[in-house]
XYZ file of N, CA and C in Angstrom:
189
model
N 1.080 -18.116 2.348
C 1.089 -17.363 1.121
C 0.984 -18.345 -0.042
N 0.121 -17.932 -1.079
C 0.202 -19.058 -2.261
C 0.389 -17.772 -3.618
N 1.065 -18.292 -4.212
C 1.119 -18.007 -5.476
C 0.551 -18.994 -6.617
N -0.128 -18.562 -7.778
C -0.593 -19.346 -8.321
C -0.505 -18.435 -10.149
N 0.835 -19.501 -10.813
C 0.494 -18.716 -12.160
C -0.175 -19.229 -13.194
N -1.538 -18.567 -13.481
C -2.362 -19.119 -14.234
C -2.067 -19.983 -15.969
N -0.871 -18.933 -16.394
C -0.500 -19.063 -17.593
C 0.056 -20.393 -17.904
N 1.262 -20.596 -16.796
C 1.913 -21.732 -16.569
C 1.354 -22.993 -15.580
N 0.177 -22.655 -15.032
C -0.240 -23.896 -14.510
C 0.124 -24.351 -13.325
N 0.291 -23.375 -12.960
C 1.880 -23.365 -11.356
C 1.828 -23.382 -10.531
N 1.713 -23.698 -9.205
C 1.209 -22.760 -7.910
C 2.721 -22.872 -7.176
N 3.072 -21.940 -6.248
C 3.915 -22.011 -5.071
C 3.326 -21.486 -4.571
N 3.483 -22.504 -2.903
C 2.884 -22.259 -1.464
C 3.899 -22.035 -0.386
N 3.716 -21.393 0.303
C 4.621 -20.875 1.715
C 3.855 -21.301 2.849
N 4.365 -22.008 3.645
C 3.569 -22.219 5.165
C 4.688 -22.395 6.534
N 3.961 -21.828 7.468
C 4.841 -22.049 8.615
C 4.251 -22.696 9.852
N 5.107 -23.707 10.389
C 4.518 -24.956 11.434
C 6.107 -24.364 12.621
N 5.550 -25.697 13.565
C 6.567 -26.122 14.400
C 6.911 -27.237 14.601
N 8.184 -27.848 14.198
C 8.345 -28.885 14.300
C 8.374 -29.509 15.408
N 8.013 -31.015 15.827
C 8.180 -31.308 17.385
C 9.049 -30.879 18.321
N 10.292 -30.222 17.879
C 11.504 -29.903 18.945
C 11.062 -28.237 19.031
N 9.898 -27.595 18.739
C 9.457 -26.238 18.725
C 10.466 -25.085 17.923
N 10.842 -25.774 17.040
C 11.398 -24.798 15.885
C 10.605 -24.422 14.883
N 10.962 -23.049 14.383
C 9.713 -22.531 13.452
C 10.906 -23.500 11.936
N 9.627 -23.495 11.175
C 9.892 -24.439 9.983
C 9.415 -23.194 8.909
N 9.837 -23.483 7.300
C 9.536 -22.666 6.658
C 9.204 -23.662 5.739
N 8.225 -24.093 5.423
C 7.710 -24.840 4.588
C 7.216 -24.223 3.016
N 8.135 -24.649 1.396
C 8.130 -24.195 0.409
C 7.312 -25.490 -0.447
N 5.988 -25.344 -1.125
C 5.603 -26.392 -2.123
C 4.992 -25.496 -3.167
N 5.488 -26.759 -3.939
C 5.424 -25.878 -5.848
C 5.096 -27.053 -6.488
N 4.258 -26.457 -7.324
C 4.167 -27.833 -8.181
C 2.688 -27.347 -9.260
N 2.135 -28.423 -10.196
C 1.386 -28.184 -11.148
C 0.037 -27.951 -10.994
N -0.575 -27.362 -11.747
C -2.156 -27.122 -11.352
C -2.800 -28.277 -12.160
N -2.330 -28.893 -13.098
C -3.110 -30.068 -13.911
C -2.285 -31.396 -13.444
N -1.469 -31.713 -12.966
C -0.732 -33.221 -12.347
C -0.416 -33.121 -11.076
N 0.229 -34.121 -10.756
C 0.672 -34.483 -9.363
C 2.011 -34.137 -9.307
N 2.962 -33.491 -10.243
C 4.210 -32.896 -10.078
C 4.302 -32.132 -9.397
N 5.702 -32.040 -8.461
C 5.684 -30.553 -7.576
C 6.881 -31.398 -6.679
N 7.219 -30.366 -5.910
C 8.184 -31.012 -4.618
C 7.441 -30.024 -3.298
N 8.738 -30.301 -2.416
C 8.334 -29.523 -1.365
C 10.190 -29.110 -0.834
N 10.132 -27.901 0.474
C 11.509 -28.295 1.108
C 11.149 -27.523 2.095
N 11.846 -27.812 3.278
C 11.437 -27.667 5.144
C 12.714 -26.681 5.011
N 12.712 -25.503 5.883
C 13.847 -24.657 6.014
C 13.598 -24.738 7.935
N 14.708 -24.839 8.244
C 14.599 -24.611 10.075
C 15.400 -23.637 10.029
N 14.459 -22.191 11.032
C 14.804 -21.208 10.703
C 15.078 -20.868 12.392
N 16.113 -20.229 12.981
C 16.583 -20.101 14.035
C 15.896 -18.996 15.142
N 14.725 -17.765 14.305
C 13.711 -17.310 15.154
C 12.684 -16.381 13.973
N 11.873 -15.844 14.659
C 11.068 -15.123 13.793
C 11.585 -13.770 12.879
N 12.416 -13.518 13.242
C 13.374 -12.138 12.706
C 13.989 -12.758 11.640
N 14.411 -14.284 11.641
C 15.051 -14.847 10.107
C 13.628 -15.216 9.370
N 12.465 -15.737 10.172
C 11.632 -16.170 9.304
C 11.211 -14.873 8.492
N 10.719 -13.628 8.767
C 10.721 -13.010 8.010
C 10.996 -12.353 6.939
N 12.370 -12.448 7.019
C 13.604 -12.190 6.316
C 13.407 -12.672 5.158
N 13.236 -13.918 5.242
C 13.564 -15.078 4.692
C 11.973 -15.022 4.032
N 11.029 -15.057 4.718
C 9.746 -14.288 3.515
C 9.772 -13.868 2.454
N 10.791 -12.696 3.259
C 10.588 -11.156 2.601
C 11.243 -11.563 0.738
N 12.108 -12.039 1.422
C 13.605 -12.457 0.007
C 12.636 -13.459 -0.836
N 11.739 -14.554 -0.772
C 10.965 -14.999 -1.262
C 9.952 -14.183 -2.109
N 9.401 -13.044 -1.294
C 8.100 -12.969 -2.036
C 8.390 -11.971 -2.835
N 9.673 -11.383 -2.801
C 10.426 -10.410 -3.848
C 10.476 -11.347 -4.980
N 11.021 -12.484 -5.250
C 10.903 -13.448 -5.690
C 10.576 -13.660 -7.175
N 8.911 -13.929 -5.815
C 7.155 -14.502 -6.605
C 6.863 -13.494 -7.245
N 7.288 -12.053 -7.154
C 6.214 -10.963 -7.525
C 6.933 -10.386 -9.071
């Protein structure tokens, strides 16, 4: 999922991997549309019923 606010120059991104030990990861990056500012943060999420969850509460969020 990406969000991107034009006004402010913004984007937040959502992605989901597996980390080598086969845990789902919830991967959050944000940061600027004109610099190299931004962070990131890894969530290890215990199965797909939290990853969603845990979406869901996010993209209530973004919107």
């Amino acid at each position: 999922m990406l969000w991107i606010h034009e006004q402010k120059q913004r984007y937040y991104r959502l992605t989901v991997n597996r980390d080598l030990f086969g845990d789902l990861c919830l991967v959050r990056t944000w940061g600027s549309l004109v610099d190299d500012c931004g962070g990131s943060k890894t969530e290890v999420l215990d199965n797909e019923r939290s990853l969603a969850s845990q979406m869901h509460v996010i993209k209530k969020q973004r919107q």
